[in-house]
Coordinates of C-alpha atoms in Angstrom, one line a residue:
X930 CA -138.0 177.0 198.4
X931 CA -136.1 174.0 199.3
X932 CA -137.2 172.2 196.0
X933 CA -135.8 175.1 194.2
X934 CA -132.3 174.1 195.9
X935 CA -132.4 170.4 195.6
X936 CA -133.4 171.0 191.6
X937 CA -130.0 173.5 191.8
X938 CA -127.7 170.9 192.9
X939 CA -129.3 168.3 190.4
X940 CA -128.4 170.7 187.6
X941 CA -125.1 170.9 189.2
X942 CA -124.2 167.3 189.4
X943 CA -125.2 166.4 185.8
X944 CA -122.8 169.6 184.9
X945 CA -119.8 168.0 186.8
X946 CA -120.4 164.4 185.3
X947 CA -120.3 166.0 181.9
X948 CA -117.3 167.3 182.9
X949 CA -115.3 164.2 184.5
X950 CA -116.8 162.2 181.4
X951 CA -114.7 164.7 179.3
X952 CA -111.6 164.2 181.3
X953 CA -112.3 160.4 180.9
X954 CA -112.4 160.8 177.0
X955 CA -109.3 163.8 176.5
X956 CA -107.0 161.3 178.6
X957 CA -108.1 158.0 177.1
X958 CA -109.4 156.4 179.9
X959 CA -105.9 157.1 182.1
X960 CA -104.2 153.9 183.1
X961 CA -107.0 151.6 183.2
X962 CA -109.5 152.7 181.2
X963 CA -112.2 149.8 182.2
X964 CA -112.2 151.2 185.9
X965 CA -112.6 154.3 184.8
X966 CA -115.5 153.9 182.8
X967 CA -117.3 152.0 185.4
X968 CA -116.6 154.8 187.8
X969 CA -118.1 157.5 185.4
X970 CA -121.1 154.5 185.1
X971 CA -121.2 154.7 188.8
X972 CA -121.4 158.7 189.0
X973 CA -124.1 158.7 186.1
X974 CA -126.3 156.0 188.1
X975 CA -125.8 157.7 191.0
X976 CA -126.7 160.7 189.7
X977 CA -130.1 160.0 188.3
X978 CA -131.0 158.0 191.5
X979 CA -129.5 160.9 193.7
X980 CA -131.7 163.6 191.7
X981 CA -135.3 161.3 191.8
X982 CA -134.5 160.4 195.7
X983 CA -134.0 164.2 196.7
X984 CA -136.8 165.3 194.8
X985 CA -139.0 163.6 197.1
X986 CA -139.4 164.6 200.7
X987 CA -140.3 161.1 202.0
X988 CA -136.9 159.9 201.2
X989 CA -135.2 162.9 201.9
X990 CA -132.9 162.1 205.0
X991 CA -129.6 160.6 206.9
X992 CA -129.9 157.6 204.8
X993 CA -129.7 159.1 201.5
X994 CA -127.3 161.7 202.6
X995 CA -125.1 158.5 203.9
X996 CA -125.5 156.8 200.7
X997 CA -124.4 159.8 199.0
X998 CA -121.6 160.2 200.8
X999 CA -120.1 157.0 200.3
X1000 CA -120.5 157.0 197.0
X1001 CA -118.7 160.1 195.9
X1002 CA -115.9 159.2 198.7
X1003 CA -116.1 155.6 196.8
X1004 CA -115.5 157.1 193.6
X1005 CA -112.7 159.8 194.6
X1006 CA -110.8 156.8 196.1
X1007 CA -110.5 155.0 192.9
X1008 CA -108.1 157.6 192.0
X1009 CA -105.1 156.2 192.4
X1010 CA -105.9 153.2 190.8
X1011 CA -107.3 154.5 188.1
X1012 CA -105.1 156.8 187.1
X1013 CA -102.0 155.0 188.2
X1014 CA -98.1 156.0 187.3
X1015 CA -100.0 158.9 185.6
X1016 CA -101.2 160.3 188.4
X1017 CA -98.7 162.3 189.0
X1018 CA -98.7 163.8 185.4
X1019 CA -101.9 164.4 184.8
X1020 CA -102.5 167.4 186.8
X1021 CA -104.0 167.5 190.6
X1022 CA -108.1 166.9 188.8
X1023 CA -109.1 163.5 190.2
X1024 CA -111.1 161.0 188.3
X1025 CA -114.7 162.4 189.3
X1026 CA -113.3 166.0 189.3
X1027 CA -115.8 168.6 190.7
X1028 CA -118.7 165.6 190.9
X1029 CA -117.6 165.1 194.3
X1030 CA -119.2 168.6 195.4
X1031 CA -122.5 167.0 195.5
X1032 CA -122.7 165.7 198.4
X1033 CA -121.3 168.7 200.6
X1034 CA -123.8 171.0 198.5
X1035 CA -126.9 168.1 200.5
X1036 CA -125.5 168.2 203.7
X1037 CA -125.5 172.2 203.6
X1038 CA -129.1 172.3 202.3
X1039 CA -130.6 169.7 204.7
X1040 CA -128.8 170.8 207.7
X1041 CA -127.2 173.8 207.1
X1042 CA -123.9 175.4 207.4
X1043 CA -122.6 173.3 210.1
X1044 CA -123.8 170.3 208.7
X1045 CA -122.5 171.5 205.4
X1046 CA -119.0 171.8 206.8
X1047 CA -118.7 168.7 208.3
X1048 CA -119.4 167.3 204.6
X1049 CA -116.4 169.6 203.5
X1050 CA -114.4 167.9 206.0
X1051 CA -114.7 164.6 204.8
X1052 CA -114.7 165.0 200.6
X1053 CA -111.3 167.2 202.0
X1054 CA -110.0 164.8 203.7
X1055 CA -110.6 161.8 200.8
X1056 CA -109.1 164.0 198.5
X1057 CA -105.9 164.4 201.0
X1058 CA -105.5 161.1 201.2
X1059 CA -105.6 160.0 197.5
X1060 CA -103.4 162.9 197.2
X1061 CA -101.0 161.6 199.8
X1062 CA -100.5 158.1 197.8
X1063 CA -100.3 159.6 194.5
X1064 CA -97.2 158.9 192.9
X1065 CA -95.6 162.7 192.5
X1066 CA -99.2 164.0 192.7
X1067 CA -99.0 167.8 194.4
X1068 CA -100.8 168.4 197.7
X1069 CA -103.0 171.4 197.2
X1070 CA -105.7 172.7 199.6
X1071 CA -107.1 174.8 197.6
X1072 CA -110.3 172.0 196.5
X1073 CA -110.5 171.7 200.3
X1074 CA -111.0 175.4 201.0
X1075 CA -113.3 175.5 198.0
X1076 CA -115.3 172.5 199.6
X1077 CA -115.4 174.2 203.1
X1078 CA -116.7 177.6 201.4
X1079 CA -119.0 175.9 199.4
X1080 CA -120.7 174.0 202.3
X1081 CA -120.6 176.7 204.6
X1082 CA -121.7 179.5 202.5
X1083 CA -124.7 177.4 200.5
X1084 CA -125.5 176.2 203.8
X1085 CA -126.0 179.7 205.2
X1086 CA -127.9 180.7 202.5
X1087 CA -130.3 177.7 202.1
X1088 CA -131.1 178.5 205.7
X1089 CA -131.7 182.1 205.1
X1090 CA -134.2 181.2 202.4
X1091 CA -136.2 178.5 204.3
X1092 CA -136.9 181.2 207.4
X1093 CA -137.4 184.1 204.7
X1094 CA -140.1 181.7 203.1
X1095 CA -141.8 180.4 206.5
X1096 CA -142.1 184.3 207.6
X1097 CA -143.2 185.3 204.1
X1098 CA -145.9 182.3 204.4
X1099 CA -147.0 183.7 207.9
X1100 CA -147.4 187.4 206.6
X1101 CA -149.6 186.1 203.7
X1102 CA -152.1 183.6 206.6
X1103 CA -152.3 187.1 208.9
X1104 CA -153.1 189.7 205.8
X1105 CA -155.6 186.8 204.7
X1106 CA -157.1 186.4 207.7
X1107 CA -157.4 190.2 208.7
X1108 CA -158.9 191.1 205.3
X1109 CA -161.8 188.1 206.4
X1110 CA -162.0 190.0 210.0
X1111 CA -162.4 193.6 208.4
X1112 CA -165.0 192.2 206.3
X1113 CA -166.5 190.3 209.0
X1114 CA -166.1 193.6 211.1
X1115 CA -168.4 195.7 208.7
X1116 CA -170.9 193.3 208.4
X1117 CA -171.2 193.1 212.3
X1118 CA -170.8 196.4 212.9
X1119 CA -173.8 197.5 210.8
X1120 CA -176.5 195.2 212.2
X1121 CA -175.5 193.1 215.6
X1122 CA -173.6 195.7 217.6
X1123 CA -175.7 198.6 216.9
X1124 CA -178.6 196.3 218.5
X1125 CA -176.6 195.0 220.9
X1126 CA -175.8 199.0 222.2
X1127 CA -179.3 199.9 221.4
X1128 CA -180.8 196.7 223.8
X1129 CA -177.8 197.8 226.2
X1130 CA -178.7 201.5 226.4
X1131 CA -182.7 201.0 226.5
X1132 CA -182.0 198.3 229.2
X1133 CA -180.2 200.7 231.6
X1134 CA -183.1 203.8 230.6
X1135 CA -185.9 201.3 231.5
X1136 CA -184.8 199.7 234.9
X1137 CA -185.9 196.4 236.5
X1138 CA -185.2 193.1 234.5
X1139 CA -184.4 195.1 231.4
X1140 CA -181.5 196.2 233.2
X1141 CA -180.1 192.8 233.4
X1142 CA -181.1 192.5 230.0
X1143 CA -179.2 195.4 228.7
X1144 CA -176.4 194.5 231.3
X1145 CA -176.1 191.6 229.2
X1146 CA -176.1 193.0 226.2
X1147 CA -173.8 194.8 226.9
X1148 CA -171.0 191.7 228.0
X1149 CA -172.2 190.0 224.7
X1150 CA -171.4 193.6 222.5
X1151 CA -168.0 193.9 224.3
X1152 CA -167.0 190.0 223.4
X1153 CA -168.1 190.5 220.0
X1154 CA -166.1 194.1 219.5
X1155 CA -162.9 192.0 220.6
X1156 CA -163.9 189.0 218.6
X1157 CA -163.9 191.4 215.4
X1158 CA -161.1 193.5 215.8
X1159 CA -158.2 191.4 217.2
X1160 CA -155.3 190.2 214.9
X1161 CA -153.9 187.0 214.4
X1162 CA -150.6 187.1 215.9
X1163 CA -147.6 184.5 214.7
X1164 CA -147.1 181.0 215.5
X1165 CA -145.7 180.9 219.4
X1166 CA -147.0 184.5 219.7
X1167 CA -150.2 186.1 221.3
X1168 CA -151.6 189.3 221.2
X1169 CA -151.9 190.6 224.1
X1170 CA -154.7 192.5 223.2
X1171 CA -156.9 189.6 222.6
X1172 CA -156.7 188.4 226.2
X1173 CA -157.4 191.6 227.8
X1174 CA -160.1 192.3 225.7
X1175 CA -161.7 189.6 227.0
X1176 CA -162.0 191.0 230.5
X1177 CA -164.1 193.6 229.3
X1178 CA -167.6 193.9 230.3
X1179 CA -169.9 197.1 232.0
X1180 CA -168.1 197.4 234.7
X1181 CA -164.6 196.7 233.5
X1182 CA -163.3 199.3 230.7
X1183 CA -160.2 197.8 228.8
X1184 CA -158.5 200.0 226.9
X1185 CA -155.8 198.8 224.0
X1186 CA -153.6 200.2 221.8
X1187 CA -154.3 200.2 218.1
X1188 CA -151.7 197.6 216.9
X1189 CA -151.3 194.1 218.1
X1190 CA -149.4 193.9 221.6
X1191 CA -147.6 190.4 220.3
X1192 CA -145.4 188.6 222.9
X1193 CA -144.9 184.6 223.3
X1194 CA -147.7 182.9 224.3
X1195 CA -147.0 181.8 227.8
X1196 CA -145.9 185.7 228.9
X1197 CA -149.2 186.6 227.4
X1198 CA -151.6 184.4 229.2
X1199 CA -149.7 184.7 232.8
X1200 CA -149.5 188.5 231.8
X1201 CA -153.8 188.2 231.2
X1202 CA -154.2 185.6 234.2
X1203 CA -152.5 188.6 236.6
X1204 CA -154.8 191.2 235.3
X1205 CA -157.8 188.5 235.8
X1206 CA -156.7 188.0 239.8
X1207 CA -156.1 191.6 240.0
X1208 CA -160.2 192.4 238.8
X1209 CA -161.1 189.5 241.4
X1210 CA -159.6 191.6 244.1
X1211 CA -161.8 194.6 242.5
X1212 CA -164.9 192.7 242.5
X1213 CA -163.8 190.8 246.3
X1214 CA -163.0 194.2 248.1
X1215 CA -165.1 196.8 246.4
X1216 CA -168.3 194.3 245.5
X1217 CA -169.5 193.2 242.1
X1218 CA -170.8 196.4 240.7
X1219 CA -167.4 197.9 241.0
X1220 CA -166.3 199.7 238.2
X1221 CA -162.7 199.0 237.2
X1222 CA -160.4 200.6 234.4
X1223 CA -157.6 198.5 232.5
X1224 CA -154.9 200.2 230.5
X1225 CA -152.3 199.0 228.1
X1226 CA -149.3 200.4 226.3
X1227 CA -146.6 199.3 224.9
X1228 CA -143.0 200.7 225.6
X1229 CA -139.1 200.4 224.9
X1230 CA -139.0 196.2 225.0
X1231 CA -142.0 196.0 227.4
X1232 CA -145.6 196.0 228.2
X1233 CA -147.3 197.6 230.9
X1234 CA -150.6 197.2 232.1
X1235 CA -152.4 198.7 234.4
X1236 CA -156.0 197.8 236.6
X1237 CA -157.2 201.1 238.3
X1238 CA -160.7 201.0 240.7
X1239 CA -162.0 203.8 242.5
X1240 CA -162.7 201.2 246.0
X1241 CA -161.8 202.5 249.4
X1242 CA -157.9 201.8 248.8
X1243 CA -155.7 199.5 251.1
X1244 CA -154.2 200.1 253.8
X1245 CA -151.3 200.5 255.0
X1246 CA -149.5 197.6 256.3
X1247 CA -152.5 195.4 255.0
X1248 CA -150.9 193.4 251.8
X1249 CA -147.7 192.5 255.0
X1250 CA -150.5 191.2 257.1
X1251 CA -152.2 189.4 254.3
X1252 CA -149.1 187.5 253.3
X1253 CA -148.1 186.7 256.9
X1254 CA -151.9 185.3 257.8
X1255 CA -151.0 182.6 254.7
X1256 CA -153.7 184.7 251.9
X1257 CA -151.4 185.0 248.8
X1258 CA -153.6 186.3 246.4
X1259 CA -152.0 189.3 245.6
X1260 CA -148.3 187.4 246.6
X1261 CA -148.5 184.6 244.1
X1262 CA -151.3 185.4 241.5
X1263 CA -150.1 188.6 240.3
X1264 CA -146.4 188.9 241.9
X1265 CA -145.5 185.4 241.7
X1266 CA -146.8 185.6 238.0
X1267 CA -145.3 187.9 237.1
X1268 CA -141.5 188.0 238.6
X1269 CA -141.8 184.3 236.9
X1270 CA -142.0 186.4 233.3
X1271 CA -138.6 188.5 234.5
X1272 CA -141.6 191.5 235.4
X1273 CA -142.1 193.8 237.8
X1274 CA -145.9 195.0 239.9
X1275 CA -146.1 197.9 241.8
X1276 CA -149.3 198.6 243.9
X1277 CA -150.4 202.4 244.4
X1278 CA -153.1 202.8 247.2
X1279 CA -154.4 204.9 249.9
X1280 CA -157.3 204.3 252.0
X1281 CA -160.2 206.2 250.0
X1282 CA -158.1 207.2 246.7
X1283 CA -158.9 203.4 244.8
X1284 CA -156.2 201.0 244.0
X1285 CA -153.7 200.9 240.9
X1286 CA -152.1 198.2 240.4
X1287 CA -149.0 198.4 237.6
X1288 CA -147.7 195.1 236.1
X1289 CA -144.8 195.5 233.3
X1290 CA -143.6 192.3 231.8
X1291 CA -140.5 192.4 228.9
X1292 CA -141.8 192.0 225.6
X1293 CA -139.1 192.3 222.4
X1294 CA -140.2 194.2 219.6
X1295 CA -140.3 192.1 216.4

């Protein structure tokens, strides 16, 4: 995309050379025509090196923007001289006319509409000064607002175009790499997770070592269900899903929505991490064959997530005495977590109803 710009403002300042050459040759080279022809030989050099040295990205920076400057601001100064006692006469056009637009239409692309701005701001204010020592030559503003709109606006734009092309990029990687997973997914589906259940379910019908066969069969079918149908989220992003997922196993049930739960990376895995210490307190307080239930759903700017047991609850008072005996478990793992993510836990329990505990962290739609 940004080729497509820097080709734009090539075409542009080959356009405004023609131009200025013409206004060389209609006024017979002004007052002294030798200067002026070696400024219009300066602008034609300039503009073949200016259009090679943009067109590659290794030389592409502050020093060729510099450069660039200083020659247009070079060439707008010799104005006066140029032209001389005809200055005045010879309309408010200076000797490299529009040419001078060049290098505000650079700045803008490479930085944009800021950068393109301050570019206006100097062109405007060579241009005022050659104005200022003209002999009888008006003072207009109306290049210099031209200048500023130009910068600004094709600055804006150019910026616009590069995020339009980046996101574009992204969507084409994620629908690429989905189709791959689908396909994957079929293939899977068809032969290694219908053994994988089978060896799971004949495993738990049989007893004995084929239990802990089928119990891992089981973990391996769950990891492999999640490895095939997550999404690939954007770059800086997670999917939420992905890491939950991963908690799965026989005893813990994680349950998902059907579209990516995408959130920045780091509020995803301290998000995950606080489910994790959450199904250690399962597994610490109601033994390893504990079965536990995690839920997820997305809301109005936020994600909740919730890890339900059916142990013999807590109670009450206990979590107080826990923090005040030093054991922060609960405190800093899944509290301290997740008030660090601008979240919220609440903890529902009563001796012999189980334990649910309810973490919501903020999580803009995109």
């Amino acid at each position: 995309m940004d080729f497509a710009f820097w080709r734009a403002i090539a075409v542009f300042r080959i356009a405004s050379l023609v131009y200025a050459t013409v206004l060389m040759v209609q006024h017979e080279g002004f007052a002294h025509p030798v200067a002026g022809w070696t400024v219009i030989a300066v602008m034609a050099l300039w503009t073949a090196a200016a259009t090679f040295c943009y067109s590659v990205d290794a030389v592409r920076g502050w020093p060729l923007l510099v450069i660039d400057m200083l020659v247009a601001v070079a060439c707008l100064l010799a104005t006066p001289y140029v032209q001389g006692e005809f200055q005045g006469e010879l309309g408010s056009m200076p000797v490299p006319a529009i040419w001078v637009a060049g290098p505000v239409l650079a700045w803008a692309v490479y930085g944009g509409r800021r950068l393109g701005g301050v570019a206006a701001a100097i062109v405007a204010g060579a241009d005022l000064w050659v104005r200022v020592n003209g002999p009888g030559t008006p003072i207009l503003i109306n290049g210099a607002v031209l200048l500023f709109m130009a910068g600004i606006v094709v600055g804006h734009v150019a910026r616009l175009a590069i995020r339009a092309e980046e996101r574009m990029q992204r969507a084409v990687e994620m629908e690429a790499a989905q189709r791959e997973r689908e396909r994957l997914a079929r293939g899977i589906h068809d032969s290694v997770l219908q053994v994988l259940a089978l060896v799971k379910r004949r495993g738990q019908e049989i007893g004995g070592e084929a239990a802990e066969l089928g119990r891992l069969a089981g973990e391996q079918e769950a990891a492999l269900r999640e490895l095939v149908t997550v999404r690939a989220a954007p770059t800086g992003s997670a999917d939420l899903r992905a890491l939950l997922m991963r908690l799965g196993s026989t005893q813990v049930t994680v349950s998902t929505p059907a579209t990516p739960l995408v959130m920045p990376t780091a509020t995803a895995e301290e998000t995950a991490a606080a489910v994790r210490a959450a199904l250690d307190n399962v597994r610490a307080h109601c033994g390893e064959q504990a079965r536990a239930w995690v839920f997820a759903e997305q809301g109005d700017g936020e994600v909740t997530v919730s890890v339900r047991d059916e142990g013999p609850g807590i109670a009450e008072g206990r979590l107080e005495r826990a923090h005040a005996d030093g054991r922060l478990g609960v405190a800093q793992s899944i509290k301290g977590r997740v008030a660090d993510l601008g979240g919220r836990v609440s903890i529902l329990s009563a001796p012999g109803e189980g334990t649910e505990v309810e973490i919501t962290v903020p999580a803009p739609l995109h």
